[in-house]
């Protein structure tokens, strides 16, 4: 039997959204529950995929079924394509599984030609309406099907209005519109080289093809990538009988929400426009009326619409976003979907639905898109002020938040100005590890170069600081501390505002308001915590970050990067002395200067965590990242070491590596310089003993994490140094403190030999940034340069550095667990890469049985919610599997 490519609205339902798309499934559902829906049929998403497989052609089988369904539709509506008595006019509408508002195309009034215009004009005694429909159809068809620019048609309309001395479309007469229709057709013929098609069936096939094709238009591709919608899904096409909102003053068209999408407040919210069609409401052709005013103008239709709203909300048990049309006072429903909403509204609606008895707590938790929470956690621009401002430039919204301050050009200036109490925005060509303190001091960071995974972007997200990266329109003159953007030159001290969500850059001050963790937010998070299994830790290097993360619900530190501690002004000098030492003794002497600082840092971290686990990773980056670049600093270092400037420069040059990401870093540093690990171990253990003595009730058990291990012998070697040093410290202090030694799994070989490594490790933690980098074999600092070409050519749909690659890298994760756990049943396993805060990656981590994810402080609530959703989903799936199995076994029993 041939595959079924087409469904009548009466044949589908809301559960069929994968096949029928969201719009089609909901049109079917509304039909089923008896709402007034103009009838029609849906061509499936599979037909779209088939269209692409067939080289962008609709094959004969699908064509055949479409023709068959046109006949069925003609029977149902009692109208016929091209008929002299009762002609059928339809809309052709795209509709993907996930709603992609405004991304694809719609054509209205299809089926018209001059004969049909004549028929409907006479029949309705309304030639103005008839010609209005026709000129709209030609316009949309040309735009969508033949890609003849909209602009030409709009120019023609404007010209006509000028000639007639009128302001609005509705003031044009039937004759004006007729003339416009002819002009449009001429325009079409000139641009396309063929006359405008008259045959409705030919028009329909052209339109269907165009909707399929619009799945692949550039704005749809970008939208999908931003919203995690796979290209492979395809769009369905809905062919629907027209309802006319443009037949006169007892007609109109509107859009409405059952609750306010900005705040979540209950109550109808929307707009209505009389004598109008389609996008007129949103396109701003005329100012629409508020939905409440509709009550006076269309009392009957309004009363009916209010009922429909209630029915739909009850039915879908969620806030609905609806499109409808009133034709001669009668209501037609054209679309409903769960409405998009702000994060704030999402939380309020979910809580209200629970209170109204419509949803369970589990369902409420599952309704919130974790990615949305981000916007709630950072200071925000005042919405009204933002609306009134015009951006002067745009970069990548690399780390959300709103920042406003005086422009500074160096990290040192940022620190200095911030210390005097100024708010600053650090503007750099790009940032480097040296800039960290300056970045921290700034309200926000703006860079000229670099992508979403550039240093500035990653670090800013980690710190929860606003960052706009890669604004290539800036002409930068760092040396003279000035830059040009949007035709204006900015100097040190000038005020700008940047929006880390949109990437917009504004001149001057835009006031901000503090992020609020409102009551509903707390309620949802408390529910989430009840349902999740996965623990959530944070990546934090400072007590300040750790405290913030604790406020946001972190249950421990999964990654403390100790190198950041070396960059602080009072230690970097000693660390550089260490690097430029000739002997072990000299190195130890330099390290001893750092020891008390590190010990103090760790102590503060343990205190901030109040007995919750703290994982401290030993020194990871290559040493060249720490050496001075400024002449004055080199001079200082030379003096401290009693060496000449040239000698120091030779040492620095000697640290140069061709491939630093795969160079002398991670545990390889300890293998060469065991004294570094010794110092860090002392600091970890001494701090722990101190805190343990002050807080006997805390279950303090520092976790020492060795980075970049690829072989068990490497881990054994480093562990021996750690254990000897630690045990000696504990013995000397006569303490009973416990500690753990584990390793990062971030090199493919470590994953492949996890059974051997597990015998030496108390825990594993996946460093999925390096693991992704090394599994793919491309550098995350350079990938930004070519990933766009990969997206354009459909090789990749996402950046594997922000969304965990479950197929490849994920397989290594699963393998590691499978190999490691049997060898060491008490092994605990987590993840601390950037992926730890990405919802789909968190779901994967739950599935493969990790103990915890660790992410930057501001992503902690996102991870908590995502972990809860993963657990709820798993339980649901198990439940339906059990039901399936039990019904199967019942059947089998009957058979026996
Ligand atoms: P989008 O997905 O961009 O919202 P739609 O397919 O919903 O596109 O169509 C846009 C608008 O066209 C609808 O809001 C509605 O006003 C109008 N429209 C679509 N189909 C019909 C129809 N059968 N009758 C009347 N108006 C329609
Ligand atoms: Mg719509
Ligand atoms: Mg790493």
JSON list of N, CA, C and O and ligand atoms in Angstrom, two decimals, residues 23 38-39 89-95 100-109 140 238-245 253-255 277-282 322-325 332 334-335 337, ligand 1:
[
{"chain": "A", "resi": 23, "resn": "UNK", "atom": "N", "xyz": [0.85, 23.26, 13.58]},
{"chain": "A", "resi": 23, "resn": "UNK", "atom": "CA", "xyz": [-0.35, 23.95, 13.10]},
{"chain": "A", "resi": 23, "resn": "UNK", "atom": "C", "xyz": [-1.38, 22.93, 12.62]},
{"chain": "A", "resi": 23, "resn": "UNK", "atom": "O", "xyz": [-2.56, 23.01, 12.97]},
{"chain": "A", "resi": 38, "resn": "UNK", "atom": "N", "xyz": [-12.26, 26.49, 9.36]},
{"chain": "A", "resi": 38, "resn": "UNK", "atom": "CA", "xyz": [-12.40, 26.27, 7.92]},
{"chain": "A", "resi": 38, "resn": "UNK", "atom": "C", "xyz": [-11.67, 24.96, 7.57]},
{"chain": "A", "resi": 38, "resn": "UNK", "atom": "O", "xyz": [-10.53, 24.76, 7.99]},
{"chain": "A", "resi": 39, "resn": "UNK", "atom": "N", "xyz": [-12.34, 24.10, 6.83]},
{"chain": "A", "resi": 39, "resn": "UNK", "atom": "CA", "xyz": [-11.78, 22.75, 6.63]},
{"chain": "A", "resi": 39, "resn": "UNK", "atom": "C", "xyz": [-10.71, 22.70, 5.55]},
{"chain": "A", "resi": 39, "resn": "UNK", "atom": "O", "xyz": [-10.59, 23.60, 4.72]},
{"chain": "A", "resi": 89, "resn": "UNK", "atom": "N", "xyz": [-11.56, 28.91, -2.52]},
{"chain": "A", "resi": 89, "resn": "UNK", "atom": "CA", "xyz": [-10.32, 29.65, -2.32]},
{"chain": "A", "resi": 89, "resn": "UNK", "atom": "C", "xyz": [-9.66, 29.12, -1.05]},
{"chain": "A", "resi": 89, "resn": "UNK", "atom": "O", "xyz": [-10.35, 28.82, -0.08]},
{"chain": "A", "resi": 90, "resn": "UNK", "atom": "N", "xyz": [-8.34, 28.99, -1.10]},
{"chain": "A", "resi": 90, "resn": "UNK", "atom": "CA", "xyz": [-7.65, 28.37, 0.05]},
{"chain": "A", "resi": 90, "resn": "UNK", "atom": "C", "xyz": [-6.45, 29.20, 0.49]},
{"chain": "A", "resi": 90, "resn": "UNK", "atom": "O", "xyz": [-5.96, 30.04, -0.25]},
{"chain": "A", "resi": 91, "resn": "UNK", "atom": "N", "xyz": [-6.01, 28.88, 1.70]},
{"chain": "A", "resi": 91, "resn": "UNK", "atom": "CA", "xyz": [-4.70, 29.38, 2.14]},
{"chain": "A", "resi": 91, "resn": "UNK", "atom": "C", "xyz": [-3.75, 28.19, 2.13]},
{"chain": "A", "resi": 91, "resn": "UNK", "atom": "O", "xyz": [-4.18, 27.06, 2.32]},
{"chain": "A", "resi": 92, "resn": "UNK", "atom": "N", "xyz": [-2.49, 28.48, 1.88]},
{"chain": "A", "resi": 92, "resn": "UNK", "atom": "CA", "xyz": [-1.46, 27.43, 1.91]},
{"chain": "A", "resi": 92, "resn": "UNK", "atom": "C", "xyz": [-0.47, 27.86, 2.99]},
{"chain": "A", "resi": 92, "resn": "UNK", "atom": "O", "xyz": [0.18, 28.90, 2.87]},
{"chain": "A", "resi": 93, "resn": "UNK", "atom": "N", "xyz": [-0.38, 27.04, 4.04]},
{"chain": "A", "resi": 93, "resn": "UNK", "atom": "CA", "xyz": [0.32, 27.49, 5.24]},
{"chain": "A", "resi": 93, "resn": "UNK", "atom": "C", "xyz": [1.37, 26.48, 5.68]},
{"chain": "A", "resi": 93, "resn": "UNK", "atom": "O", "xyz": [1.10, 25.29, 5.74]},
{"chain": "A", "resi": 94, "resn": "UNK", "atom": "N", "xyz": [2.54, 26.97, 6.03]},
{"chain": "A", "resi": 94, "resn": "UNK", "atom": "CA", "xyz": [3.57, 26.08, 6.55]},
{"chain": "A", "resi": 94, "resn": "UNK", "atom": "C", "xyz": [3.28, 25.77, 8.01]},
{"chain": "A", "resi": 94, "resn": "UNK", "atom": "O", "xyz": [2.56, 26.51, 8.67]},
{"chain": "A", "resi": 95, "resn": "UNK", "atom": "N", "xyz": [3.86, 24.70, 8.52]},
{"chain": "A", "resi": 95, "resn": "UNK", "atom": "CA", "xyz": [3.68, 24.40, 9.94]},
{"chain": "A", "resi": 95, "resn": "UNK", "atom": "C", "xyz": [4.61, 23.28, 10.37]},
{"chain": "A", "resi": 95, "resn": "UNK", "atom": "O", "xyz": [4.38, 22.12, 10.07]},
{"chain": "A", "resi": 100, "resn": "UNK", "atom": "N", "xyz": [7.72, 27.97, 14.54]},
{"chain": "A", "resi": 100, "resn": "UNK", "atom": "CA", "xyz": [8.80, 28.86, 14.11]},
{"chain": "A", "resi": 100, "resn": "UNK", "atom": "C", "xyz": [8.14, 30.12, 13.57]},
{"chain": "A", "resi": 100, "resn": "UNK", "atom": "O", "xyz": [8.13, 30.34, 12.36]},
{"chain": "A", "resi": 101, "resn": "UNK", "atom": "N", "xyz": [7.60, 30.96, 14.46]},
{"chain": "A", "resi": 101, "resn": "UNK", "atom": "CA", "xyz": [6.75, 32.06, 14.03]},
{"chain": "A", "resi": 101, "resn": "UNK", "atom": "C", "xyz": [7.44, 32.97, 13.02]},
{"chain": "A", "resi": 101, "resn": "UNK", "atom": "O", "xyz": [8.55, 33.41, 13.24]},
{"chain": "A", "resi": 102, "resn": "UNK", "atom": "N", "xyz": [6.73, 33.18, 11.91]},
{"chain": "A", "resi": 102, "resn": "UNK", "atom": "CA", "xyz": [7.22, 34.14, 10.92]},
{"chain": "A", "resi": 102, "resn": "UNK", "atom": "C", "xyz": [8.42, 33.68, 10.11]},
{"chain": "A", "resi": 102, "resn": "UNK", "atom": "O", "xyz": [8.93, 34.42, 9.29]},
{"chain": "A", "resi": 103, "resn": "UNK", "atom": "N", "xyz": [8.87, 32.43, 10.32]},
{"chain": "A", "resi": 103, "resn": "UNK", "atom": "CA", "xyz": [10.10, 32.00, 9.65]},
{"chain": "A", "resi": 103, "resn": "UNK", "atom": "C", "xyz": [9.83, 31.49, 8.24]},
{"chain": "A", "resi": 103, "resn": "UNK", "atom": "O", "xyz": [10.66, 31.54, 7.37]},
{"chain": "A", "resi": 104, "resn": "UNK", "atom": "N", "xyz": [8.63, 30.92, 8.04]},
{"chain": "A", "resi": 104, "resn": "UNK", "atom": "CA", "xyz": [8.32, 30.37, 6.73]},
{"chain": "A", "resi": 104, "resn": "UNK", "atom": "C", "xyz": [7.11, 31.11, 6.14]},
{"chain": "A", "resi": 104, "resn": "UNK", "atom": "O", "xyz": [6.64, 32.07, 6.70]},
{"chain": "A", "resi": 105, "resn": "UNK", "atom": "N", "xyz": [6.62, 30.64, 5.03]},
{"chain": "A", "resi": 105, "resn": "UNK", "atom": "CA", "xyz": [5.72, 31.49, 4.26]},
{"chain": "A", "resi": 105, "resn": "UNK", "atom": "C", "xyz": [4.29, 30.98, 4.19]},
{"chain": "A", "resi": 105, "resn": "UNK", "atom": "O", "xyz": [4.04, 29.79, 4.30]},
{"chain": "A", "resi": 106, "resn": "UNK", "atom": "N", "xyz": [3.37, 31.91, 3.99]},
{"chain": "A", "resi": 106, "resn": "UNK", "atom": "CA", "xyz": [1.94, 31.61, 3.87]},
{"chain": "A", "resi": 106, "resn": "UNK", "atom": "C", "xyz": [1.39, 32.33, 2.64]},
{"chain": "A", "resi": 106, "resn": "UNK", "atom": "O", "xyz": [1.78, 33.46, 2.36]},
{"chain": "A", "resi": 107, "resn": "UNK", "atom": "N", "xyz": [0.49, 31.69, 1.93]},
{"chain": "A", "resi": 107, "resn": "UNK", "atom": "CA", "xyz": [-0.16, 32.33, 0.79]},
{"chain": "A", "resi": 107, "resn": "UNK", "atom": "C", "xyz": [-1.67, 32.27, 1.01]},
{"chain": "A", "resi": 107, "resn": "UNK", "atom": "O", "xyz": [-2.20, 31.21, 1.34]},
{"chain": "A", "resi": 108, "resn": "UNK", "atom": "N", "xyz": [-2.34, 33.40, 0.85]},
{"chain": "A", "resi": 108, "resn": "UNK", "atom": "CA", "xyz": [-3.80, 33.45, 1.04]},
{"chain": "A", "resi": 108, "resn": "UNK", "atom": "C", "xyz": [-4.52, 33.65, -0.28]},
{"chain": "A", "resi": 108, "resn": "UNK", "atom": "O", "xyz": [-3.93, 34.13, -1.25]},
{"chain": "A", "resi": 109, "resn": "UNK", "atom": "N", "xyz": [-5.79, 33.27, -0.30]},
{"chain": "A", "resi": 109, "resn": "UNK", "atom": "CA", "xyz": [-6.69, 33.53, -1.44]},
{"chain": "A", "resi": 109, "resn": "UNK", "atom": "C", "xyz": [-6.29, 32.78, -2.70]},
{"chain": "A", "resi": 109, "resn": "UNK", "atom": "O", "xyz": [-6.55, 33.24, -3.81]},
{"chain": "A", "resi": 140, "resn": "UNK", "atom": "N", "xyz": [1.39, 37.95, -2.65]},
{"chain": "A", "resi": 140, "resn": "UNK", "atom": "CA", "xyz": [2.00, 36.91, -1.81]},
{"chain": "A", "resi": 140, "resn": "UNK", "atom": "C", "xyz": [2.58, 35.79, -2.66]},
{"chain": "A", "resi": 140, "resn": "UNK", "atom": "O", "xyz": [3.66, 35.27, -2.37]},
{"chain": "A", "resi": 238, "resn": "UNK", "atom": "N", "xyz": [-0.33, 23.09, 5.19]},
{"chain": "A", "resi": 238, "resn": "UNK", "atom": "CA", "xyz": [-1.77, 23.03, 5.40]},
{"chain": "A", "resi": 238, "resn": "UNK", "atom": "C", "xyz": [-2.49, 23.77, 4.28]},
{"chain": "A", "resi": 238, "resn": "UNK", "atom": "O", "xyz": [-2.15, 24.91, 3.98]},
{"chain": "A", "resi": 239, "resn": "UNK", "atom": "N", "xyz": [-3.45, 23.09, 3.68]},
{"chain": "A", "resi": 239, "resn": "UNK", "atom": "CA", "xyz": [-4.28, 23.73, 2.65]},
{"chain": "A", "resi": 239, "resn": "UNK", "atom": "C", "xyz": [-5.66, 23.88, 3.27]},
{"chain": "A", "resi": 239, "resn": "UNK", "atom": "O", "xyz": [-6.29, 22.89, 3.65]},
{"chain": "A", "resi": 240, "resn": "UNK", "atom": "N", "xyz": [-6.09, 25.14, 3.42]},
{"chain": "A", "resi": 240, "resn": "UNK", "atom": "CA", "xyz": [-7.28, 25.39, 4.21]},
{"chain": "A", "resi": 240, "resn": "UNK", "atom": "C", "xyz": [-8.21, 26.34, 3.47]},
{"chain": "A", "resi": 240, "resn": "UNK", "atom": "O", "xyz": [-7.75, 27.33, 2.88]},
{"chain": "A", "resi": 241, "resn": "UNK", "atom": "N", "xyz": [-9.47, 26.02, 3.55]},
{"chain": "A", "resi": 241, "resn": "UNK", "atom": "CA", "xyz": [-10.48, 26.87, 2.94]},
{"chain": "A", "resi": 241, "resn": "UNK", "atom": "C", "xyz": [-10.45, 28.27, 3.59]},
{"chain": "A", "resi": 241, "resn": "UNK", "atom": "O", "xyz": [-10.23, 28.39, 4.80]},
{"chain": "A", "resi": 242, "resn": "UNK", "atom": "N", "xyz": [-10.60, 29.32, 2.79]},
{"chain": "A", "resi": 242, "resn": "UNK", "atom": "CA", "xyz": [-10.45, 30.68, 3.32]},
{"chain": "A", "resi": 242, "resn": "UNK", "atom": "C", "xyz": [-11.67, 31.13, 4.14]},
{"chain": "A", "resi": 242, "resn": "UNK", "atom": "O", "xyz": [-12.81, 30.82, 3.81]},
{"chain": "A", "resi": 243, "resn": "UNK", "atom": "N", "xyz": [-11.37, 31.88, 5.19]},
{"chain": "A", "resi": 243, "resn": "UNK", "atom": "CA", "xyz": [-12.42, 32.67, 5.86]},
{"chain": "A", "resi": 243, "resn": "UNK", "atom": "C", "xyz": [-12.02, 34.12, 5.60]},
{"chain": "A", "resi": 243, "resn": "UNK", "atom": "O", "xyz": [-10.84, 34.45, 5.64]},
{"chain": "A", "resi": 244, "resn": "UNK", "atom": "N", "xyz": [-12.98, 34.98, 5.32]},
{"chain": "A", "resi": 244, "resn": "UNK", "atom": "CA", "xyz": [-12.62, 36.32, 4.86]},
{"chain": "A", "resi": 244, "resn": "UNK", "atom": "C", "xyz": [-12.89, 37.39, 5.90]},
{"chain": "A", "resi": 244, "resn": "UNK", "atom": "O", "xyz": [-14.02, 37.64, 6.29]},
{"chain": "A", "resi": 245, "resn": "UNK", "atom": "N", "xyz": [-11.83, 38.00, 6.33]},
{"chain": "A", "resi": 245, "resn": "UNK", "atom": "CA", "xyz": [-11.94, 39.08, 7.30]},
{"chain": "A", "resi": 245, "resn": "UNK", "atom": "C", "xyz": [-11.96, 40.43, 6.60]},
{"chain": "A", "resi": 245, "resn": "UNK", "atom": "O", "xyz": [-12.05, 41.47, 7.26]},
{"chain": "A", "resi": 253, "resn": "UNK", "atom": "N", "xyz": [-9.92, 40.46, 11.54]},
{"chain": "A", "resi": 253, "resn": "UNK", "atom": "CA", "xyz": [-9.02, 39.36, 11.87]},
{"chain": "A", "resi": 253, "resn": "UNK", "atom": "C", "xyz": [-8.23, 39.73, 13.12]},
{"chain": "A", "resi": 253, "resn": "UNK", "atom": "O", "xyz": [-7.97, 40.92, 13.36]},
{"chain": "A", "resi": 254, "resn": "UNK", "atom": "N", "xyz": [-7.88, 38.72, 13.91]},
{"chain": "A", "resi": 254, "resn": "UNK", "atom": "CA", "xyz": [-7.22, 39.03, 15.18]},
{"chain": "A", "resi": 254, "resn": "UNK", "atom": "C", "xyz": [-6.27, 37.95, 15.66]},
{"chain": "A", "resi": 254, "resn": "UNK", "atom": "O", "xyz": [-6.26, 36.83, 15.15]},
{"chain": "A", "resi": 255, "resn": "UNK", "atom": "N", "xyz": [-5.47, 38.34, 16.63]},
{"chain": "A", "resi": 255, "resn": "UNK", "atom": "CA", "xyz": [-4.60, 37.40, 17.34]},
{"chain": "A", "resi": 255, "resn": "UNK", "atom": "C", "xyz": [-4.81, 37.63, 18.84]},
{"chain": "A", "resi": 255, "resn": "UNK", "atom": "O", "xyz": [-5.04, 38.76, 19.25]},
{"chain": "A", "resi": 277, "resn": "UNK", "atom": "N", "xyz": [-7.13, 41.27, 6.57]},
{"chain": "A", "resi": 277, "resn": "UNK", "atom": "CA", "xyz": [-6.80, 39.88, 6.32]},
{"chain": "A", "resi": 277, "resn": "UNK", "atom": "C", "xyz": [-5.37, 39.58, 6.75]},
{"chain": "A", "resi": 277, "resn": "UNK", "atom": "O", "xyz": [-4.51, 40.45, 6.69]},
{"chain": "A", "resi": 278, "resn": "UNK", "atom": "N", "xyz": [-5.19, 38.34, 7.19]},
{"chain": "A", "resi": 278, "resn": "UNK", "atom": "CA", "xyz": [-3.84, 37.80, 7.39]},
{"chain": "A", "resi": 278, "resn": "UNK", "atom": "C", "xyz": [-2.99, 38.64, 8.32]},
{"chain": "A", "resi": 278, "resn": "UNK", "atom": "O", "xyz": [-3.38, 38.98, 9.42]},
{"chain": "A", "resi": 279, "resn": "UNK", "atom": "N", "xyz": [-1.83, 38.97, 7.80]},
{"chain": "A", "resi": 279, "resn": "UNK", "atom": "CA", "xyz": [-0.82, 39.59, 8.63]},
{"chain": "A", "resi": 279, "resn": "UNK", "atom": "C", "xyz": [-1.08, 41.08, 8.89]},
{"chain": "A", "resi": 279, "resn": "UNK", "atom": "O", "xyz": [-0.28, 41.72, 9.57]},
{"chain": "A", "resi": 280, "resn": "UNK", "atom": "N", "xyz": [-2.17, 41.63, 8.35]},
{"chain": "A", "resi": 280, "resn": "UNK", "atom": "CA", "xyz": [-2.43, 43.06, 8.54]},
{"chain": "A", "resi": 280, "resn": "UNK", "atom": "C", "xyz": [-2.33, 43.48, 10.01]},
{"chain": "A", "resi": 280, "resn": "UNK", "atom": "O", "xyz": [-1.85, 44.56, 10.32]},
{"chain": "A", "resi": 281, "resn": "UNK", "atom": "N", "xyz": [-2.79, 42.60, 10.90]},
{"chain": "A", "resi": 281, "resn": "UNK", "atom": "CA", "xyz": [-2.79, 42.95, 12.33]},
{"chain": "A", "resi": 281, "resn": "UNK", "atom": "C", "xyz": [-1.38, 43.20, 12.83]},
{"chain": "A", "resi": 281, "resn": "UNK", "atom": "O", "xyz": [-1.11, 44.23, 13.45]},
{"chain": "A", "resi": 282, "resn": "UNK", "atom": "N", "xyz": [-0.51, 42.24, 12.55]},
{"chain": "A", "resi": 282, "resn": "UNK", "atom": "CA", "xyz": [0.85, 42.37, 13.08]},
{"chain": "A", "resi": 282, "resn": "UNK", "atom": "C", "xyz": [1.73, 43.27, 12.23]},
{"chain": "A", "resi": 282, "resn": "UNK", "atom": "O", "xyz": [2.72, 43.81, 12.72]},
{"chain": "A", "resi": 322, "resn": "UNK", "atom": "N", "xyz": [-3.72, 32.33, 19.81]},
{"chain": "A", "resi": 322, "resn": "UNK", "atom": "CA", "xyz": [-4.69, 31.96, 18.77]},
{"chain": "A", "resi": 322, "resn": "UNK", "atom": "C", "xyz": [-4.76, 32.99, 17.66]},
{"chain": "A", "resi": 322, "resn": "UNK", "atom": "O", "xyz": [-4.55, 34.18, 17.88]},
{"chain": "A", "resi": 323, "resn": "UNK", "atom": "N", "xyz": [-5.11, 32.51, 16.48]},
{"chain": "A", "resi": 323, "resn": "UNK", "atom": "CA", "xyz": [-5.39, 33.40, 15.36]},
{"chain": "A", "resi": 323, "resn": "UNK", "atom": "C", "xyz": [-6.81, 33.10, 14.90]},
{"chain": "A", "resi": 323, "resn": "UNK", "atom": "O", "xyz": [-7.20, 31.94, 14.84]},
{"chain": "A", "resi": 324, "resn": "UNK", "atom": "N", "xyz": [-7.56, 34.15, 14.60]},
{"chain": "A", "resi": 324, "resn": "UNK", "atom": "CA", "xyz": [-8.96, 33.93, 14.22]},
{"chain": "A", "resi": 324, "resn": "UNK", "atom": "C", "xyz": [-9.42, 35.01, 13.24]},
{"chain": "A", "resi": 324, "resn": "UNK", "atom": "O", "xyz": [-8.76, 36.04, 13.07]},
{"chain": "A", "resi": 325, "resn": "UNK", "atom": "N", "xyz": [-10.52, 34.74, 12.61]},
{"chain": "A", "resi": 325, "resn": "UNK", "atom": "CA", "xyz": [-11.08, 35.70, 11.65]},
{"chain": "A", "resi": 325, "resn": "UNK", "atom": "C", "xyz": [-12.59, 35.74, 11.84]},
{"chain": "A", "resi": 325, "resn": "UNK", "atom": "O", "xyz": [-13.21, 34.72, 12.16]},
{"chain": "A", "resi": 332, "resn": "UNK", "atom": "N", "xyz": [-14.28, 32.28, 12.94]},
{"chain": "A", "resi": 332, "resn": "UNK", "atom": "CA", "xyz": [-13.53, 31.12, 12.46]},
{"chain": "A", "resi": 332, "resn": "UNK", "atom": "C", "xyz": [-12.18, 31.05, 13.18]},
{"chain": "A", "resi": 332, "resn": "UNK", "atom": "O", "xyz": [-11.48, 32.06, 13.27]},
{"chain": "A", "resi": 334, "resn": "UNK", "atom": "N", "xyz": [-8.38, 29.89, 13.25]},
{"chain": "A", "resi": 334, "resn": "UNK", "atom": "CA", "xyz": [-7.38, 29.55, 12.24]},
{"chain": "A", "resi": 334, "resn": "UNK", "atom": "C", "xyz": [-6.12, 28.92, 12.81]},
{"chain": "A", "resi": 334, "resn": "UNK", "atom": "O", "xyz": [-5.35, 28.30, 12.10]},
{"chain": "A", "resi": 335, "resn": "UNK", "atom": "N", "xyz": [-5.92, 29.07, 14.09]},
{"chain": "A", "resi": 335, "resn": "UNK", "atom": "CA", "xyz": [-4.71, 28.50, 14.66]},
{"chain": "A", "resi": 335, "resn": "UNK", "atom": "C", "xyz": [-4.78, 28.58, 16.18]},
{"chain": "A", "resi": 335, "resn": "UNK", "atom": "O", "xyz": [-5.34, 29.52, 16.75]},
{"chain": "A", "resi": 337, "resn": "UNK", "atom": "N", "xyz": [-1.95, 27.47, 19.52]},
{"chain": "A", "resi": 337, "resn": "UNK", "atom": "CA", "xyz": [-0.73, 26.78, 19.96]},
{"chain": "A", "resi": 337, "resn": "UNK", "atom": "C", "xyz": [-0.42, 27.24, 21.38]},
{"chain": "A", "resi": 337, "resn": "UNK", "atom": "O", "xyz": [-0.90, 28.28, 21.83]},
{"chain": "B", "resi": 1, "resn": "LIG", "atom": "P1", "xyz": [2.37, 32.08, 10.51]},
{"chain": "B", "resi": 1, "resn": "LIG", "atom": "O1", "xyz": [2.78, 30.71, 10.85]},
{"chain": "B", "resi": 1, "resn": "LIG", "atom": "O2", "xyz": [3.49, 32.94, 10.00]},
{"chain": "B", "resi": 1, "resn": "LIG", "atom": "O3", "xyz": [1.55, 32.72, 11.58]},
{"chain": "B", "resi": 1, "resn": "LIG", "atom": "P2", "xyz": [-0.07, 31.39, 9.17]},
{"chain": "B", "resi": 1, "resn": "LIG", "atom": "O4", "xyz": [-0.10, 30.19, 8.32]},
{"chain": "B", "resi": 1, "resn": "LIG", "atom": "O5", "xyz": [-0.65, 31.26, 10.51]},
{"chain": "B", "resi": 1, "resn": "LIG", "atom": "O6", "xyz": [1.39, 31.95, 9.22]},
{"chain": "B", "resi": 1, "resn": "LIG", "atom": "O7", "xyz": [-0.85, 32.52, 8.37]},
{"chain": "B", "resi": 1, "resn": "LIG", "atom": "C1", "xyz": [-0.75, 33.86, 8.69]},
{"chain": "B", "resi": 1, "resn": "LIG", "atom": "C2", "xyz": [-2.11, 34.50, 8.76]},
{"chain": "B", "resi": 1, "resn": "LIG", "atom": "O8", "xyz": [-2.85, 34.27, 7.59]},
{"chain": "B", "resi": 1, "resn": "LIG", "atom": "C3", "xyz": [-3.00, 33.93, 9.86]},
{"chain": "B", "resi": 1, "resn": "LIG", "atom": "O9", "xyz": [-2.77, 34.56, 11.05]},
{"chain": "B", "resi": 1, "resn": "LIG", "atom": "C4", "xyz": [-4.37, 34.25, 9.36]},
{"chain": "B", "resi": 1, "resn": "LIG", "atom": "O10", "xyz": [-4.73, 35.54, 9.76]},
{"chain": "B", "resi": 1, "resn": "LIG", "atom": "C5", "xyz": [-4.22, 34.22, 7.88]},
{"chain": "B", "resi": 1, "resn": "LIG", "atom": "N1", "xyz": [-4.82, 32.97, 7.36]},
{"chain": "B", "resi": 1, "resn": "LIG", "atom": "C6", "xyz": [-4.22, 31.78, 7.17]},
{"chain": "B", "resi": 1, "resn": "LIG", "atom": "N2", "xyz": [-5.08, 30.88, 6.68]},
{"chain": "B", "resi": 1, "resn": "LIG", "atom": "C7", "xyz": [-6.26, 31.50, 6.57]},
{"chain": "B", "resi": 1, "resn": "LIG", "atom": "C8", "xyz": [-7.57, 31.10, 6.15]},
{"chain": "B", "resi": 1, "resn": "LIG", "atom": "N3", "xyz": [-7.80, 29.85, 5.76]},
{"chain": "B", "resi": 1, "resn": "LIG", "atom": "N4", "xyz": [-8.53, 32.01, 6.18]},
{"chain": "B", "resi": 1, "resn": "LIG", "atom": "C9", "xyz": [-8.29, 33.28, 6.59]},
{"chain": "B", "resi": 1, "resn": "LIG", "atom": "N5", "xyz": [-7.09, 33.72, 7.00]},
{"chain": "B", "resi": 1, "resn": "LIG", "atom": "C10", "xyz": [-6.08, 32.85, 7.00]}
]
